[in-house]
JSON list of C-alpha atoms in Angstrom, two decimals:
[
{"chain": "A", "resi": 22, "resn": "MET", "atom": "CA", "xyz": [-8.69, -51.15, -19.70]},
{"chain": "A", "resi": 23, "resn": "SER", "atom": "CA", "xyz": [-5.48, -52.98, -18.93]},
{"chain": "A", "resi": 24, "resn": "THR", "atom": "CA", "xyz": [-3.33, -50.36, -20.74]},
{"chain": "A", "resi": 25, "resn": "GLU", "atom": "CA", "xyz": [-4.90, -47.57, -18.64]},
{"chain": "A", "resi": 26, "resn": "LEU", "atom": "CA", "xyz": [-4.28, -49.54, -15.47]},
{"chain": "A", "resi": 27, "resn": "THR", "atom": "CA", "xyz": [-0.69, -50.26, -16.50]},
{"chain": "A", "resi": 28, "resn": "ALA", "atom": "CA", "xyz": [-0.05, -46.54, -17.22]},
{"chain": "A", "resi": 29, "resn": "TRP", "atom": "CA", "xyz": [-1.49, -45.55, -13.83]},
{"chain": "A", "resi": 30, "resn": "ALA", "atom": "CA", "xyz": [0.54, -48.22, -12.06]},
{"chain": "A", "resi": 31, "resn": "ALA", "atom": "CA", "xyz": [3.71, -46.92, -13.73]},
{"chain": "A", "resi": 32, "resn": "GLN", "atom": "CA", "xyz": [3.03, -43.45, -12.26]},
{"chain": "A", "resi": 33, "resn": "LEU", "atom": "CA", "xyz": [2.28, -44.76, -8.76]},
{"chain": "A", "resi": 34, "resn": "PRO", "atom": "CA", "xyz": [5.93, -44.77, -7.52]},
{"chain": "A", "resi": 35, "resn": "VAL", "atom": "CA", "xyz": [6.31, -41.14, -8.60]},
{"chain": "A", "resi": 36, "resn": "ILE", "atom": "CA", "xyz": [3.11, -40.13, -6.80]},
{"chain": "A", "resi": 37, "resn": "VAL", "atom": "CA", "xyz": [4.17, -41.98, -3.64]},
{"chain": "A", "resi": 38, "resn": "ALA", "atom": "CA", "xyz": [7.63, -40.33, -3.76]},
{"chain": "A", "resi": 39, "resn": "VAL", "atom": "CA", "xyz": [6.10, -36.85, -4.09]},
{"chain": "A", "resi": 40, "resn": "VAL", "atom": "CA", "xyz": [3.71, -37.45, -1.17]},
{"chain": "A", "resi": 41, "resn": "VAL", "atom": "CA", "xyz": [6.52, -38.79, 1.03]},
{"chain": "A", "resi": 42, "resn": "LEU", "atom": "CA", "xyz": [8.75, -35.82, 0.14]},
{"chain": "A", "resi": 43, "resn": "ALA", "atom": "CA", "xyz": [5.94, -33.39, 0.92]},
{"chain": "A", "resi": 44, "resn": "LEU", "atom": "CA", "xyz": [5.32, -35.01, 4.31]},
{"chain": "A", "resi": 45, "resn": "LEU", "atom": "CA", "xyz": [9.05, -34.90, 5.12]},
{"chain": "A", "resi": 46, "resn": "LEU", "atom": "CA", "xyz": [9.21, -31.20, 4.26]},
{"chain": "A", "resi": 47, "resn": "ILE", "atom": "CA", "xyz": [6.18, -30.45, 6.43]},
{"chain": "A", "resi": 48, "resn": "TRP", "atom": "CA", "xyz": [7.71, -32.39, 9.32]},
{"chain": "A", "resi": 49, "resn": "ALA", "atom": "CA", "xyz": [11.23, -30.97, 8.92]},
{"chain": "A", "resi": 50, "resn": "GLY", "atom": "CA", "xyz": [10.16, -27.45, 7.92]},
{"chain": "A", "resi": 51, "resn": "PRO", "atom": "CA", "xyz": [10.61, -25.85, 11.37]},
{"chain": "A", "resi": 52, "resn": "VAL", "atom": "CA", "xyz": [14.04, -27.46, 11.75]},
{"chain": "A", "resi": 53, "resn": "ILE", "atom": "CA", "xyz": [15.19, -26.29, 8.32]},
{"chain": "A", "resi": 54, "resn": "ARG", "atom": "CA", "xyz": [13.75, -22.79, 8.85]},
{"chain": "A", "resi": 55, "resn": "GLY", "atom": "CA", "xyz": [15.54, -22.55, 12.21]},
{"chain": "A", "resi": 56, "resn": "MET", "atom": "CA", "xyz": [18.86, -23.08, 10.47]},
{"chain": "A", "resi": 57, "resn": "PHE", "atom": "CA", "xyz": [18.40, -19.94, 8.35]},
{"chain": "A", "resi": 58, "resn": "VAL", "atom": "CA", "xyz": [16.46, -17.59, 10.65]},
{"chain": "A", "resi": 59, "resn": "PRO", "atom": "CA", "xyz": [18.53, -16.07, 13.45]},
{"chain": "A", "resi": 60, "resn": "PRO", "atom": "CA", "xyz": [17.23, -16.66, 16.97]},
{"chain": "A", "resi": 61, "resn": "ARG", "atom": "CA", "xyz": [14.97, -13.95, 18.39]},
{"chain": "A", "resi": 62, "resn": "ASP", "atom": "CA", "xyz": [15.88, -11.75, 21.30]},
{"chain": "A", "resi": 63, "resn": "PRO", "atom": "CA", "xyz": [13.94, -13.03, 24.35]},
{"chain": "A", "resi": 64, "resn": "ALA", "atom": "CA", "xyz": [12.88, -9.46, 25.17]},
{"chain": "A", "resi": 65, "resn": "ARG", "atom": "CA", "xyz": [10.21, -8.40, 22.66]},
{"chain": "A", "resi": 66, "resn": "ARG", "atom": "CA", "xyz": [9.23, -4.96, 23.95]},
{"chain": "A", "resi": 67, "resn": "PHE", "atom": "CA", "xyz": [11.37, -2.00, 24.87]},
{"chain": "A", "resi": 68, "resn": "SER", "atom": "CA", "xyz": [11.13, -1.05, 28.54]},
{"chain": "A", "resi": 69, "resn": "ASP", "atom": "CA", "xyz": [9.55, 2.26, 29.54]},
{"chain": "A", "resi": 70, "resn": "ALA", "atom": "CA", "xyz": [13.02, 3.62, 30.36]},
{"chain": "A", "resi": 71, "resn": "GLN", "atom": "CA", "xyz": [14.34, 2.59, 26.93]},
{"chain": "A", "resi": 72, "resn": "ARG", "atom": "CA", "xyz": [11.37, 4.15, 25.16]},
{"chain": "A", "resi": 73, "resn": "HIS", "atom": "CA", "xyz": [11.76, 7.40, 27.09]},
{"chain": "A", "resi": 74, "resn": "ALA", "atom": "CA", "xyz": [15.50, 7.49, 26.31]},
{"chain": "A", "resi": 75, "resn": "MET", "atom": "CA", "xyz": [14.92, 6.87, 22.59]},
{"chain": "A", "resi": 76, "resn": "PHE", "atom": "CA", "xyz": [12.28, 9.63, 22.46]},
{"chain": "A", "resi": 77, "resn": "VAL", "atom": "CA", "xyz": [14.60, 12.10, 24.22]},
{"chain": "A", "resi": 78, "resn": "ARG", "atom": "CA", "xyz": [17.58, 11.30, 21.98]},
{"chain": "A", "resi": 79, "resn": "ALA", "atom": "CA", "xyz": [15.33, 11.86, 18.94]},
{"chain": "A", "resi": 80, "resn": "GLY", "atom": "CA", "xyz": [14.45, 15.33, 20.21]},
{"chain": "A", "resi": 81, "resn": "MET", "atom": "CA", "xyz": [10.88, 14.26, 21.02]},
{"chain": "A", "resi": 82, "resn": "ARG", "atom": "CA", "xyz": [10.10, 13.97, 17.29]},
{"chain": "A", "resi": 83, "resn": "CYS", "atom": "CA", "xyz": [9.25, 10.98, 15.12]},
{"chain": "A", "resi": 84, "resn": "GLU", "atom": "CA", "xyz": [12.41, 9.79, 13.37]},
{"chain": "A", "resi": 85, "resn": "HIS", "atom": "CA", "xyz": [10.68, 9.10, 10.04]},
{"chain": "A", "resi": 86, "resn": "LYS", "atom": "CA", "xyz": [11.76, 11.23, 7.10]},
{"chain": "A", "resi": 87, "resn": "PRO", "atom": "CA", "xyz": [10.49, 10.68, 3.57]},
{"chain": "A", "resi": 88, "resn": "LEU", "atom": "CA", "xyz": [12.94, 10.64, 0.69]},
{"chain": "A", "resi": 89, "resn": "LEU", "atom": "CA", "xyz": [11.81, 14.15, -0.23]},
{"chain": "A", "resi": 90, "resn": "GLY", "atom": "CA", "xyz": [10.47, 16.56, 2.34]},
{"chain": "A", "resi": 91, "resn": "PRO", "atom": "CA", "xyz": [10.98, 17.35, 5.99]},
{"chain": "A", "resi": 92, "resn": "ARG", "atom": "CA", "xyz": [11.18, 14.97, 8.94]},
{"chain": "A", "resi": 93, "resn": "CYS", "atom": "CA", "xyz": [7.86, 14.08, 10.59]},
{"chain": "A", "resi": 94, "resn": "SER", "atom": "CA", "xyz": [6.94, 16.63, 13.26]},
{"chain": "A", "resi": 95, "resn": "ALA", "atom": "CA", "xyz": [4.71, 14.32, 15.32]},
{"chain": "A", "resi": 96, "resn": "ARG", "atom": "CA", "xyz": [5.75, 13.21, 18.81]},
{"chain": "A", "resi": 97, "resn": "PRO", "atom": "CA", "xyz": [7.10, 9.67, 18.96]},
{"chain": "A", "resi": 98, "resn": "THR", "atom": "CA", "xyz": [4.73, 7.35, 20.80]},
{"chain": "A", "resi": 99, "resn": "GLN", "atom": "CA", "xyz": [6.14, 3.94, 19.89]},
{"chain": "A", "resi": 100, "resn": "GLY", "atom": "CA", "xyz": [9.54, 2.32, 20.10]},
{"chain": "A", "resi": 101, "resn": "ASP", "atom": "CA", "xyz": [10.38, 0.56, 16.86]},
{"chain": "A", "resi": 102, "resn": "HIS", "atom": "CA", "xyz": [13.03, -2.02, 16.04]},
{"chain": "A", "resi": 103, "resn": "VAL", "atom": "CA", "xyz": [14.89, -0.58, 13.03]},
{"chain": "A", "resi": 104, "resn": "TYR", "atom": "CA", "xyz": [15.72, -4.13, 12.01]},
{"chain": "A", "resi": 105, "resn": "PRO", "atom": "CA", "xyz": [12.52, -6.03, 12.93]},
{"chain": "A", "resi": 106, "resn": "TRP", "atom": "CA", "xyz": [12.47, -8.25, 16.00]},
{"chain": "A", "resi": 107, "resn": "SER", "atom": "CA", "xyz": [10.57, -10.88, 14.00]},
{"chain": "A", "resi": 108, "resn": "LYS", "atom": "CA", "xyz": [13.53, -11.12, 11.63]},
{"chain": "A", "resi": 109, "resn": "GLY", "atom": "CA", "xyz": [16.17, -11.42, 14.37]},
{"chain": "A", "resi": 110, "resn": "GLY", "atom": "CA", "xyz": [16.65, -7.78, 15.37]},
{"chain": "A", "resi": 111, "resn": "ALA", "atom": "CA", "xyz": [17.73, -7.12, 18.94]},
{"chain": "A", "resi": 112, "resn": "THR", "atom": "CA", "xyz": [15.65, -5.25, 21.51]},
{"chain": "A", "resi": 113, "resn": "ALA", "atom": "CA", "xyz": [18.46, -2.82, 22.26]},
{"chain": "A", "resi": 114, "resn": "MET", "atom": "CA", "xyz": [18.98, 0.92, 22.03]},
{"chain": "A", "resi": 115, "resn": "SER", "atom": "CA", "xyz": [21.33, 0.41, 19.09]},
{"chain": "A", "resi": 116, "resn": "ASN", "atom": "CA", "xyz": [18.39, -1.04, 17.12]},
{"chain": "A", "resi": 117, "resn": "ALA", "atom": "CA", "xyz": [15.72, 1.38, 18.33]},
{"chain": "A", "resi": 118, "resn": "GLN", "atom": "CA", "xyz": [13.99, 4.36, 16.83]},
{"chain": "A", "resi": 119, "resn": "GLY", "atom": "CA", "xyz": [11.13, 6.49, 18.08]},
{"chain": "A", "resi": 120, "resn": "LEU", "atom": "CA", "xyz": [8.23, 6.67, 15.64]},
{"chain": "A", "resi": 121, "resn": "CYS", "atom": "CA", "xyz": [4.71, 8.05, 15.72]},
{"chain": "A", "resi": 122, "resn": "ALA", "atom": "CA", "xyz": [1.95, 5.43, 15.48]},
{"chain": "A", "resi": 123, "resn": "ARG", "atom": "CA", "xyz": [1.27, 6.20, 11.80]},
{"chain": "A", "resi": 124, "resn": "HIS", "atom": "CA", "xyz": [4.85, 5.66, 10.68]},
{"chain": "A", "resi": 125, "resn": "ASN", "atom": "CA", "xyz": [5.36, 2.59, 12.88]},
{"chain": "A", "resi": 126, "resn": "ARG", "atom": "CA", "xyz": [2.28, 0.96, 11.29]},
{"chain": "A", "resi": 127, "resn": "ARG", "atom": "CA", "xyz": [3.52, 1.89, 7.82]},
{"chain": "A", "resi": 128, "resn": "LYS", "atom": "CA", "xyz": [7.00, 0.46, 8.42]},
{"chain": "A", "resi": 129, "resn": "SER", "atom": "CA", "xyz": [5.55, -2.73, 9.92]},
{"chain": "A", "resi": 130, "resn": "ASP", "atom": "CA", "xyz": [8.09, -5.59, 9.88]},
{"chain": "A", "resi": 131, "resn": "ARG", "atom": "CA", "xyz": [9.95, -4.52, 6.76]},
{"chain": "A", "resi": 132, "resn": "VAL", "atom": "CA", "xyz": [13.69, -5.00, 6.73]},
{"chain": "A", "resi": 133, "resn": "PRO", "atom": "CA", "xyz": [15.26, -1.62, 5.95]},
{"chain": "A", "resi": 134, "resn": "GLY", "atom": "CA", "xyz": [17.38, -1.26, 2.86]},
{"chain": "A", "resi": 135, "resn": "ALA", "atom": "CA", "xyz": [20.90, 0.13, 2.70]},
{"chain": "A", "resi": 136, "resn": "LEU", "atom": "CA", "xyz": [19.70, 3.59, 1.64]},
{"chain": "A", "resi": 137, "resn": "TYR", "atom": "CA", "xyz": [17.25, 3.78, 4.59]},
{"chain": "A", "resi": 138, "resn": "MET", "atom": "CA", "xyz": [19.99, 2.80, 7.04]},
{"chain": "A", "resi": 139, "resn": "TYR", "atom": "CA", "xyz": [22.48, 5.27, 5.58]},
{"chain": "A", "resi": 140, "resn": "ARG", "atom": "CA", "xyz": [19.98, 8.12, 5.67]},
{"chain": "A", "resi": 141, "resn": "LEU", "atom": "CA", "xyz": [18.85, 7.33, 9.23]},
{"chain": "A", "resi": 142, "resn": "GLN", "atom": "CA", "xyz": [22.39, 7.14, 10.61]},
{"chain": "A", "resi": 143, "resn": "ARG", "atom": "CA", "xyz": [23.43, 10.30, 8.80]},
{"chain": "A", "resi": 144, "resn": "ARG", "atom": "CA", "xyz": [20.30, 12.21, 9.88]},
{"chain": "A", "resi": 145, "resn": "ARG", "atom": "CA", "xyz": [20.81, 11.20, 13.52]},
{"chain": "A", "resi": 146, "resn": "ARG", "atom": "CA", "xyz": [24.08, 13.14, 13.63]},
{"chain": "A", "resi": 147, "resn": "ARG", "atom": "CA", "xyz": [22.01, 16.33, 13.53]},
{"chain": "A", "resi": 148, "resn": "TYR", "atom": "CA", "xyz": [19.66, 15.64, 16.44]},
{"chain": "A", "resi": 149, "resn": "PHE", "atom": "CA", "xyz": [21.22, 12.97, 18.66]},
{"chain": "A", "resi": 150, "resn": "PRO", "atom": "CA", "xyz": [22.96, 14.31, 21.80]},
{"chain": "A", "resi": 151, "resn": "ALA", "atom": "CA", "xyz": [26.74, 14.62, 21.52]},
{"chain": "A", "resi": 152, "resn": "GLY", "atom": "CA", "xyz": [28.48, 11.33, 22.20]},
{"chain": "A", "resi": 153, "resn": "GLU", "atom": "CA", "xyz": [25.38, 9.22, 21.51]},
{"chain": "A", "resi": 154, "resn": "PRO", "atom": "CA", "xyz": [26.17, 6.55, 18.88]},
{"chain": "A", "resi": 155, "resn": "THR", "atom": "CA", "xyz": [24.16, 6.96, 15.67]},
{"chain": "A", "resi": 156, "resn": "ASP", "atom": "CA", "xyz": [24.97, 3.59, 14.11]},
{"chain": "A", "resi": 157, "resn": "VAL", "atom": "CA", "xyz": [22.26, 0.93, 13.95]},
{"chain": "A", "resi": 158, "resn": "VAL", "atom": "CA", "xyz": [23.57, -2.38, 15.31]},
{"chain": "A", "resi": 159, "resn": "TRP", "atom": "CA", "xyz": [20.77, -4.87, 14.99]},
{"chain": "A", "resi": 160, "resn": "ARG", "atom": "CA", "xyz": [22.37, -8.26, 15.68]},
{"chain": "A", "resi": 161, "resn": "GLN", "atom": "CA", "xyz": [21.93, -9.55, 19.21]},
{"chain": "A", "resi": 162, "resn": "GLY", "atom": "CA", "xyz": [25.59, -10.31, 19.86]},
{"chain": "A", "resi": 163, "resn": "LEU", "atom": "CA", "xyz": [26.68, -6.85, 18.76]},
{"chain": "A", "resi": 164, "resn": "ALA", "atom": "CA", "xyz": [23.81, -4.77, 20.17]},
{"chain": "A", "resi": 165, "resn": "ARG", "atom": "CA", "xyz": [24.30, -2.36, 23.05]}
]
């Protein structure tokens, strides 16, 4: 019995250290996470005027286009953050796209890849009004 008790007592400092470390991480988690996640734009939703402008510049069509096949022909009904607001994307026209409800739900809060961004910006040259910038600028300090 004494050898079992001695073995358990030898492990006690390790167990205490793990519990203390876990409690520190739980307590400091929000602070640590805040150091790596960019701050969110205070404006979450696009205004009605912004939504109308993004629908008009998209030619009143959803901006989704699959890798193969034509662009979606549905009317845009929702303003979407190309780079998600929840991940630090700005609520600005430079980070906005008009999507139908189906494609906005499908995209959800996914961060777009480089190919998606390249294809979107290139495709926009065909249907955006002349002089309208096609680049996606998602960071708050750089957004228009």
